[in-house]
PDB file of C-alpha atoms and ligand atoms in Angstrom:
ATOM      1  CA  ILE A   1      23.028-110.439 -33.261  1.00 98.00           C
ATOM      2  CA  VAL A   2      20.121-108.042 -34.378  1.00 98.00           C
ATOM      3  CA  ALA A   3      19.199-107.696 -37.314  1.00 98.00           C
ATOM      4  CA  LEU A   4      18.813-103.384 -38.031  1.00 98.00           C
ATOM      5  CA  ASP A   5      16.225-103.999 -41.118  1.00 95.00           C
ATOM      6  CA  PHE A   6      15.389-100.495 -40.785  1.00 95.00           C
ATOM      7  CA  PRO A   7      14.421 -98.184 -44.175  1.00 91.00           C
ATOM      8  CA  ASP A   8      16.473 -95.652 -43.146  1.00 93.00           C
ATOM      9  CA  GLY A   9      19.133 -94.715 -41.128  1.00 95.00           C
ATOM     10  CA  ALA A  10      17.416 -92.146 -38.945  1.00 97.00           C
ATOM     11  CA  ARG A  11      14.832 -95.543 -37.104  1.00 96.00           C
ATOM     12  CA  ALA A  12      18.116 -97.068 -37.532  1.00 97.00           C
ATOM     13  CA  ARG A  13      19.958 -95.141 -35.064  1.00 97.00           C
ATOM     14  CA  ASP A  14      16.774 -94.207 -32.810  1.00 97.00           C
ATOM     15  CA  PHE A  15      16.428 -98.122 -32.245  1.00 97.00           C
ATOM     16  CA  VAL A  16      19.873 -98.217 -31.424  1.00 97.00           C
ATOM     17  CA  ALA A  17      19.734 -95.445 -29.235  1.00 96.00           C
ATOM     18  CA  GLY A  18      18.091 -97.200 -26.811  1.00 93.00           C
ATOM     19  CA  LEU A  19      20.617-100.797 -26.870  1.00 97.00           C
ATOM     20  CA  GLN A  20      23.318-101.292 -24.853  1.00 96.00           C
ATOM     21  CA  PRO A  21      26.725-102.243 -27.030  1.00 96.00           C
ATOM     22  CA  GLY A  22      27.256-105.299 -24.196  1.00 95.00           C
ATOM     23  CA  SER A  23      23.586-106.730 -25.244  1.00 97.00           C
ATOM     24  CA  CYS A  24      23.980-107.410 -29.055  1.00 98.00           C
ATOM     25  CA  ARG A  25      25.853-107.541 -31.857  1.00 98.00           C
ATOM     26  CA  LEU A  26      24.114-105.780 -35.078  1.00 98.00           C
ATOM     27  CA  LYS A  27      23.602-107.154 -38.593  1.00 98.00           C
ATOM     28  CA  VAL A  28      23.708-104.331 -41.532  1.00 98.00           C
ATOM     29  CA  GLY A  29      22.471-105.701 -44.491  1.00 97.00           C
ATOM     30  CA  LYS A  30      21.905-104.554 -48.061  1.00 96.00           C
ATOM     31  CA  GLU A  31      19.170-102.241 -47.727  1.00 95.00           C
ATOM     32  CA  LEU A  32      20.538 -99.899 -45.091  1.00 96.00           C
ATOM     33  CA  PHE A  33      23.885-100.093 -46.486  1.00 97.00           C
ATOM     34  CA  THR A  34      22.919 -99.270 -49.770  1.00 97.00           C
ATOM     35  CA  ARG A  35      20.480 -95.888 -48.607  1.00 96.00           C
ATOM     36  CA  GLU A  36      22.900 -94.930 -45.814  1.00 97.00           C
ATOM     37  CA  GLY A  37      26.613 -96.263 -46.751  1.00 96.00           C
ATOM     38  CA  PRO A  38      29.730 -96.947 -44.692  1.00 98.00           C
ATOM     39  CA  ALA A  39      28.938 -93.282 -42.621  1.00 97.00           C
ATOM     40  CA  LEU A  40      26.241 -95.218 -40.579  1.00 98.00           C
ATOM     41  CA  VAL A  41      28.415 -98.494 -39.692  1.00 98.00           C
ATOM     42  CA  ARG A  42      31.358 -95.950 -38.540  1.00 97.00           C
ATOM     43  CA  TRP A  43      28.310 -94.926 -36.378  1.00 97.00           C
ATOM     44  CA  LEU A  44      27.499 -97.623 -34.912  1.00 98.00           C
ATOM     45  CA  THR A  45      31.406 -98.799 -34.340  1.00 97.00           C
ATOM     46  CA  GLU A  46      32.018 -95.536 -32.723  1.00 96.00           C
ATOM     47  CA  GLN A  47      29.184 -96.296 -30.600  1.00 96.00           C
ATOM     48  CA  GLY A  48      31.202 -99.293 -29.777  1.00 97.00           C
ATOM     49  CA  PHE A  49      28.889-102.093 -31.504  1.00 98.00           C
ATOM     50  CA  GLU A  50      30.081-105.039 -33.089  1.00 98.00           C
ATOM     51  CA  VAL A  51      28.925-104.787 -36.792  1.00 98.00           C
ATOM     52  CA  PHE A  52      28.230-107.408 -38.893  1.00 98.00           C
ATOM     53  CA  LEU A  53      28.196-106.457 -42.794  1.00 98.00           C
ATOM     54  CA  ASP A  54      25.945-108.636 -43.957  1.00 98.00           C
ATOM     55  CA  LEU A  55      26.744-107.806 -47.694  1.00 98.00           C
ATOM     56  CA  LYS A  56      27.212-111.127 -49.234  1.00 98.00           C
ATOM     57  CA  PHE A  57      30.164-110.495 -51.669  1.00 98.00           C
ATOM     58  CA  HIS A  58      30.350-112.612 -54.517  1.00 98.00           C
ATOM     59  CA  ASP A  59      32.555-111.821 -57.524  1.00 98.00           C
ATOM     60  CA  ILE A  60      35.937-111.722 -58.943  1.00 98.00           C
ATOM     61  CA  PRO A  61      38.663-113.014 -56.400  1.00 98.00           C
ATOM     62  CA  ASN A  62      40.367-109.703 -56.593  1.00 98.00           C
ATOM     63  CA  THR A  63      37.234-107.821 -56.280  1.00 98.00           C
ATOM     64  CA  VAL A  64      36.134-109.686 -53.778  1.00 98.00           C
ATOM     65  CA  ALA A  65      39.339-109.575 -51.374  1.00 98.00           C
ATOM     66  CA  ARG A  66      39.561-105.558 -52.120  1.00 98.00           C
ATOM     67  CA  ALA A  67      35.598-105.230 -50.291  1.00 98.00           C
ATOM     68  CA  CYS A  68      37.355-107.547 -47.539  1.00 98.00           C
ATOM     69  CA  GLU A  69      39.730-104.996 -47.150  1.00 97.00           C
ATOM     70  CA  ALA A  70      36.998-102.344 -47.181  1.00 97.00           C
ATOM     71  CA  ALA A  71      35.154-103.523 -44.374  1.00 97.00           C
ATOM     72  CA  ALA A  72      37.909-104.482 -42.689  1.00 97.00           C
ATOM     73  CA  ALA A  73      38.867-100.732 -42.589  1.00 96.00           C
ATOM     74  CA  LEU A  74      35.392 -99.986 -41.407  1.00 96.00           C
ATOM     75  CA  GLY A  75      36.259-101.801 -38.008  1.00 96.00           C
ATOM     76  CA  VAL A  76      33.250-104.426 -38.490  1.00 98.00           C
ATOM     77  CA  TRP A  77      33.593-107.346 -36.654  1.00 98.00           C
ATOM     78  CA  MET A  78      32.276-109.728 -39.136  1.00 98.00           C
ATOM     79  CA  VAL A  79      31.669-109.828 -42.760  1.00 98.00           C
ATOM     80  CA  ASN A  80      30.423-112.538 -45.580  1.00 98.00           C
ATOM     81  CA  VAL A  81      31.352-113.774 -49.002  1.00 98.00           C
ATOM     82  CA  HIS A  82      28.865-116.254 -51.094  1.00 98.00           C
ATOM     83  CA  ALA A  83      30.439-120.145 -50.729  1.00 98.00           C
ATOM     84  CA  SER A  84      29.227-120.305 -54.920  1.00 97.00           C
ATOM     85  CA  GLY A  85      31.932-117.899 -55.484  1.00 98.00           C
ATOM     86  CA  GLY A  86      34.637-120.640 -55.411  1.00 98.00           C
ATOM     87  CA  SER A  87      37.443-121.744 -53.499  1.00 98.00           C
ATOM     88  CA  LYS A  88      39.970-118.916 -55.249  1.00 98.00           C
ATOM     89  CA  MET A  89      37.060-116.390 -54.303  1.00 98.00           C
ATOM     90  CA  MET A  90      37.433-117.457 -50.822  1.00 98.00           C
ATOM     91  CA  VAL A  91      40.756-117.340 -50.011  1.00 98.00           C
ATOM     92  CA  ALA A  92      41.793-114.509 -51.788  1.00 98.00           C
ATOM     93  CA  ALA A  93      39.172-112.681 -49.202  1.00 98.00           C
ATOM     94  CA  ARG A  94      40.858-114.730 -46.447  1.00 98.00           C
ATOM     95  CA  GLU A  95      44.105-113.734 -47.672  1.00 98.00           C
ATOM     96  CA  ALA A  96      43.293-109.831 -47.531  1.00 98.00           C
ATOM     97  CA  LEU A  97      42.172-110.046 -44.365  1.00 98.00           C
ATOM     98  CA  ASP A  98      45.304-111.432 -42.525  1.00 96.00           C
ATOM     99  CA  GLN A  99      46.908-108.622 -44.455  1.00 95.00           C
ATOM    100  CA  VAL A 100      45.029-106.185 -42.492  1.00 93.00           C
ATOM    101  CA  GLY A 101      46.888-105.200 -39.130  1.00 83.00           C
ATOM    102  CA  GLY A 102      44.830-104.951 -35.451  1.00 85.00           C
ATOM    103  CA  ARG A 103      42.108-107.584 -35.131  1.00 88.00           C
ATOM    104  CA  ARG A 104      40.490-109.143 -38.958  1.00 95.00           C
ATOM    105  CA  PRO A 105      37.020-109.314 -39.240  1.00 98.00           C
ATOM    106  CA  LEU A 106      35.410-113.068 -38.989  1.00 98.00           C
ATOM    107  CA  LEU A 107      34.592-114.164 -42.241  1.00 98.00           C
ATOM    108  CA  ILE A 108      32.028-116.325 -42.688  1.00 98.00           C
ATOM    109  CA  ALA A 109      30.164-118.196 -45.612  1.00 98.00           C
ATOM    110  CA  VAL A 110      26.769-117.973 -47.347  1.00 97.00           C
ATOM    111  CA  THR A 111      26.079-121.417 -48.369  1.00 96.00           C
ATOM    112  CA  VAL A 112      23.182-122.015 -50.012  1.00 93.00           C
ATOM    113  CA  LEU A 113      20.306-119.274 -49.845  1.00 90.00           C
ATOM    114  CA  THR A 114      17.503-120.254 -47.331  1.00 84.00           C
ATOM    115  CA  SER A 115      14.824-119.138 -49.897  1.00 86.00           C
ATOM    116  CA  MET A 116      16.267-121.906 -52.360  1.00 88.00           C
ATOM    117  CA  GLY A 117      15.375-125.619 -52.570  1.00 89.00           C
ATOM    118  CA  SER A 118      16.444-128.401 -54.131  1.00 91.00           C
ATOM    119  CA  GLU A 119      13.638-127.124 -57.417  1.00 93.00           C
ATOM    120  CA  ASP A 120      15.850-123.910 -57.165  1.00 93.00           C
ATOM    121  CA  LEU A 121      18.879-125.385 -57.926  1.00 95.00           C
ATOM    122  CA  ARG A 122      17.793-127.863 -60.495  1.00 96.00           C
ATOM    123  CA  GLU A 123      17.046-124.860 -62.490  1.00 96.00           C
ATOM    124  CA  LEU A 124      20.589-123.455 -61.933  1.00 96.00           C
ATOM    125  CA  GLY A 125      21.767-126.798 -63.468  1.00 96.00           C
ATOM    126  CA  LEU A 126      22.460-128.102 -60.173  1.00 95.00           C
ATOM    127  CA  GLU A 127      21.499-131.699 -59.698  1.00 96.00           C
ATOM    128  CA  VAL A 128      21.837-132.033 -55.802  1.00 95.00           C
ATOM    129  CA  GLU A 129      19.642-132.045 -52.791  1.00 93.00           C
ATOM    130  CA  ALA A 130      19.716-128.521 -51.012  1.00 92.00           C
ATOM    131  CA  GLN A 131      21.274-129.923 -47.828  1.00 92.00           C
ATOM    132  CA  GLU A 132      23.971-131.628 -50.006  1.00 95.00           C
ATOM    133  CA  GLN A 133      24.899-128.688 -51.395  1.00 96.00           C
ATOM    134  CA  VAL A 134      24.765-126.813 -47.847  1.00 95.00           C
ATOM    135  CA  SER A 135      27.656-129.279 -46.559  1.00 97.00           C
ATOM    136  CA  ARG A 136      29.119-129.084 -49.905  1.00 97.00           C
ATOM    137  CA  LEU A 137      29.847-125.231 -49.506  1.00 98.00           C
ATOM    138  CA  ALA A 138      30.577-125.647 -45.890  1.00 98.00           C
ATOM    139  CA  ALA A 139      33.518-128.142 -46.318  1.00 98.00           C
ATOM    140  CA  LEU A 140      34.561-126.048 -48.928  1.00 98.00           C
ATOM    141  CA  ALA A 141      34.432-122.922 -47.213  1.00 98.00           C
ATOM    142  CA  LYS A 142      36.242-124.713 -44.369  1.00 98.00           C
ATOM    143  CA  THR A 143      39.268-125.892 -46.337  1.00 98.00           C
ATOM    144  CA  SER A 144      39.233-122.377 -47.682  1.00 98.00           C
ATOM    145  CA  GLY A 145      39.760-120.843 -44.411  1.00 98.00           C
ATOM    146  CA  LEU A 146      36.811-119.404 -43.798  1.00 98.00           C
ATOM    147  CA  ASP A 147      35.631-119.281 -39.916  1.00 98.00           C
ATOM    148  CA  GLY A 148      32.180-120.442 -40.807  1.00 98.00           C
ATOM    149  CA  VAL A 149      28.590-120.554 -42.369  1.00 98.00           C
ATOM    150  CA  VAL A 150      25.656-119.101 -42.306  1.00 97.00           C
ATOM    151  CA  CYS A 151      23.044-121.563 -41.977  1.00 94.00           C
ATOM    152  CA  SER A 152      19.182-122.464 -41.014  1.00 91.00           C
ATOM    153  CA  PRO A 153      19.512-123.452 -37.254  1.00 90.00           C
ATOM    154  CA  ARG A 154      17.651-126.951 -38.686  1.00 88.00           C
ATOM    155  CA  GLU A 155      21.286-127.330 -40.008  1.00 91.00           C
ATOM    156  CA  ALA A 156      22.996-126.547 -37.416  1.00 94.00           C
ATOM    157  CA  GLY A 157      23.385-129.906 -35.572  1.00 94.00           C
ATOM    158  CA  VAL A 158      24.262-131.519 -38.838  1.00 94.00           C
ATOM    159  CA  LEU A 159      27.067-128.906 -39.764  1.00 96.00           C
ATOM    160  CA  ARG A 160      28.578-128.902 -36.112  1.00 96.00           C
ATOM    161  CA  ALA A 161      28.850-132.769 -36.725  1.00 95.00           C
ATOM    162  CA  GLN A 162      30.671-132.430 -39.709  1.00 96.00           C
ATOM    163  CA  MET A 163      32.592-129.529 -39.670  1.00 97.00           C
ATOM    164  CA  GLY A 164      33.875-129.622 -36.109  1.00 96.00           C
ATOM    165  CA  PRO A 165      33.743-127.374 -33.003  1.00 94.00           C
ATOM    166  CA  ASN A 166      35.694-124.947 -34.257  1.00 95.00           C
ATOM    167  CA  PHE A 167      33.782-123.445 -37.384  1.00 98.00           C
ATOM    168  CA  ARG A 168      31.445-121.023 -36.484  1.00 98.00           C
ATOM    169  CA  LEU A 169      27.404-121.407 -37.214  1.00 98.00           C
ATOM    170  CA  VAL A 170      25.452-118.073 -37.405  1.00 98.00           C
ATOM    171  CA  THR A 171      21.933-118.766 -37.840  1.00 96.00           C
ATOM    172  CA  PRO A 172      18.721-116.581 -38.222  1.00 95.00           C
ATOM    173  CA  GLY A 173      15.306-118.312 -38.634  1.00 92.00           C
ATOM    174  CA  VAL A 174      15.125-118.028 -34.961  1.00 95.00           C
ATOM    175  CA  ARG A 175      12.025-117.482 -33.064  1.00 95.00           C
ATOM    176  CA  PRO A 176      11.516-116.596 -29.118  1.00 94.00           C
ATOM    177  CA  LYS A 177       8.707-118.588 -27.945  1.00 90.00           C
ATOM    178  CA  GLY A 178       5.086-117.316 -28.709  1.00 88.00           C
ATOM    179  CA  ALA A 179       6.889-114.416 -31.647  1.00 90.00           C
ATOM    180  CA  SER A 180       5.266-114.490 -34.973  1.00 90.00           C
ATOM    181  CA  ARG A 181       7.245-116.375 -37.096  1.00 89.00           C
ATOM    182  CA  ASP A 182       6.646-113.615 -39.891  1.00 89.00           C
ATOM    183  CA  ASP A 183       8.012-115.344 -42.891  1.00 87.00           C
ATOM    184  CA  GLN A 184      10.207-117.876 -41.421  1.00 83.00           C
ATOM    185  CA  ALA A 185       9.142-120.607 -42.668  1.00 81.00           C
ATOM    186  CA  ARG A 186      10.937-122.934 -40.226  1.00 79.00           C
ATOM    187  CA  VAL A 187      11.994-121.648 -36.598  1.00 87.00           C
ATOM    188  CA  LEU A 188      13.920-123.020 -33.628  1.00 93.00           C
ATOM    189  CA  THR A 189      13.614-120.831 -30.213  1.00 96.00           C
ATOM    190  CA  PRO A 190      17.435-119.058 -29.230  1.00 97.00           C
ATOM    191  CA  GLY A 191      17.705-121.632 -26.703  1.00 97.00           C
ATOM    192  CA  ASP A 192      17.164-124.519 -28.991  1.00 96.00           C
ATOM    193  CA  ALA A 193      19.195-123.112 -31.883  1.00 96.00           C
ATOM    194  CA  VAL A 194      22.509-122.248 -29.313  1.00 96.00           C
ATOM    195  CA  ARG A 195      21.613-126.620 -27.887  1.00 95.00           C
ATOM    196  CA  SER A 196      21.793-127.542 -31.822  1.00 94.00           C
ATOM    197  CA  GLY A 197      25.068-125.979 -32.254  1.00 95.00           C
ATOM    198  CA  SER A 198      24.412-122.159 -33.420  1.00 96.00           C
ATOM    199  CA  ASP A 199      27.084-120.093 -32.071  1.00 97.00           C
ATOM    200  CA  TYR A 200      25.334-116.591 -32.951  1.00 98.00           C
ATOM    201  CA  LEU A 201      21.861-116.164 -34.167  1.00 98.00           C
ATOM    202  CA  VAL A 202      20.787-113.292 -36.030  1.00 98.00           C
ATOM    203  CA  ILE A 203      17.329-112.484 -35.100  1.00 97.00           C
ATOM    204  CA  GLY A 204      15.330-109.348 -36.587  1.00 97.00           C
ATOM    205  CA  ARG A 205      11.865-108.277 -36.121  1.00 96.00           C
ATOM    206  CA  PRO A 206      10.921-110.420 -32.714  1.00 97.00           C
ATOM    207  CA  ILE A 207      13.394-107.263 -31.053  1.00 97.00           C
ATOM    208  CA  THR A 208      13.204-104.603 -33.858  1.00 97.00           C
ATOM    209  CA  GLN A 209       9.519-104.524 -33.763  1.00 96.00           C
ATOM    210  CA  ALA A 210       9.044-105.250 -30.146  1.00 96.00           C
ATOM    211  CA  ALA A 211       6.700-103.100 -28.067  1.00 95.00           C
ATOM    212  CA  ASP A 212       9.753-103.148 -26.054  1.00 96.00           C
ATOM    213  CA  PRO A 213      12.696-104.129 -27.770  1.00 97.00           C
ATOM    214  CA  VAL A 214      15.180-104.111 -24.800  1.00 97.00           C
ATOM    215  CA  ALA A 215      12.685-106.151 -22.758  1.00 97.00           C
ATOM    216  CA  ALA A 216      12.590-108.641 -25.831  1.00 97.00           C
ATOM    217  CA  LEU A 217      16.516-108.763 -26.192  1.00 98.00           C
ATOM    218  CA  ALA A 218      16.709-109.479 -22.730  1.00 97.00           C
ATOM    219  CA  ALA A 219      14.370-112.489 -22.816  1.00 97.00           C
ATOM    220  CA  VAL A 220      16.456-113.675 -25.659  1.00 98.00           C
ATOM    221  CA  ASN A 221      19.627-113.085 -23.585  1.00 97.00           C
ATOM    222  CA  ALA A 222      18.396-114.946 -21.236  1.00 97.00           C
ATOM    223  CA  ASP A 223      17.111-118.291 -22.814  1.00 97.00           C
ATOM    224  CA  ILE A 224      20.701-118.857 -24.242  1.00 97.00           C
ATOM    225  CA  GLU A 225      22.348-118.244 -21.200  1.00 96.00           C
ATOM    226  CA  ALA A 226      19.891-120.796 -19.789  1.00 96.00           C
ATOM    227  CA  ALA A 227      20.946-123.117 -22.754  1.00 95.00           C
ATOM    228  CA  ILE A 228      24.393-121.994 -22.327  1.00 91.00           C
ATOM    229  CA  GLY A 229      24.013-122.811 -18.556  1.00 86.00           C
ATOM    230  CA  ARG A 230      25.339-119.898 -17.386  1.00 68.00           C
TER     231      ARG A 230
HETATM  232  O1  C5P B 301      13.204-110.719 -38.989  1.00 92.44           O
HETATM  233  P1  C5P B 301      13.543-111.947 -38.721  1.00 92.44           P
HETATM  234  O2  C5P B 301      14.189-112.205 -37.342  1.00 92.44           O
HETATM  235  O3  C5P B 301      13.185-112.916 -39.793  1.00 92.44           O
HETATM  236  O4  C5P B 301      15.063-111.457 -39.534  1.00 92.44           O
HETATM  237  C1  C5P B 301      16.054-112.317 -40.296  1.00 92.44           C
HETATM  238  C2  C5P B 301      17.437-111.510 -40.587  1.00 92.44           C
HETATM  239  O5  C5P B 301      18.301-112.474 -41.092  1.00 92.44           O
HETATM  240  C3  C5P B 301      17.038-110.739 -41.941  1.00 92.44           C
HETATM  241  O6  C5P B 301      18.253-109.536 -41.919  1.00 92.44           O
HETATM  242  C4  C5P B 301      17.691-111.533 -43.214  1.00 92.44           C
HETATM  243  O7  C5P B 301      17.425-110.892 -44.533  1.00 92.44           O
HETATM  244  C5  C5P B 301      18.518-112.216 -43.040  1.00 92.44           C
HETATM  245  N1  C5P B 301      18.809-114.023 -42.847  1.00 92.44           N
HETATM  246  C6  C5P B 301      17.399-114.633 -43.345  1.00 92.44           C
HETATM  247  N2  C5P B 301      17.618-115.866 -43.554  1.00 92.44           N
HETATM  248  C7  C5P B 301      18.620-116.373 -44.131  1.00 92.44           C
HETATM  249  C8  C5P B 301      19.973-115.897 -44.376  1.00 92.44           C
HETATM  250  C9  C5P B 301      19.925-114.133 -44.105  1.00 92.44           C
HETATM  251  O8  C5P B 301      16.319-114.695 -42.683  1.00 92.44           O
HETATM  252  N3  C5P B 301      18.966-117.710 -44.956  1.00 92.44           N
END
């Protein structure tokens, strides 16, 4: 999943024009969506791309359910919510998507933002280690009927063991061998992330900022295919 972290739609469209829908999916996050709105998401789906709408909804159950419906109406492939919105919110989102005709988007939870450690949780009144909170929220997402969680590739092994084989693990923090880490503190290569149990890798700058993005994407796909033994 290539993260389209561009400051405006023109640059995002230029970049996407060089890609084939069969070679990747695309992630639209809060910055690009807030600038360009649903029109850009519609355009991407019309180009044949599967889109992960990464807006991390977190609100009262009814509002999140209606927002998920709106995302489904845009034709996105995956949408996400904050697990800390609670099981009522997640169940409402899931039920709203179940009412959608046709293929419903995958519904994924964010557990603890990877920018937050145990100190940050304490500040919020949560006397718990970050990893324990990740596991707790992932389990809550699963019992609420969600399809999976976003997690660090370093957490993927533990979560795969805890959540079983059918729970989707979506992991940012992936860097091809030799690529700059940018601001990602703990990274795995694409192959190692897949071997740790990740189902979908979210990769931005190593592809979007590459001199040759198509070649960078092809190298990532080759690493993934080697890891899954294709
Ligand atoms: O450029 P890079 O590969 O670091 O981009 C990773 C993408 O994944 C960005 O869109 C970033 O916002 C997102 N992300 C992340 N870490 C998280 C959740 C999302 O890097 N824990």
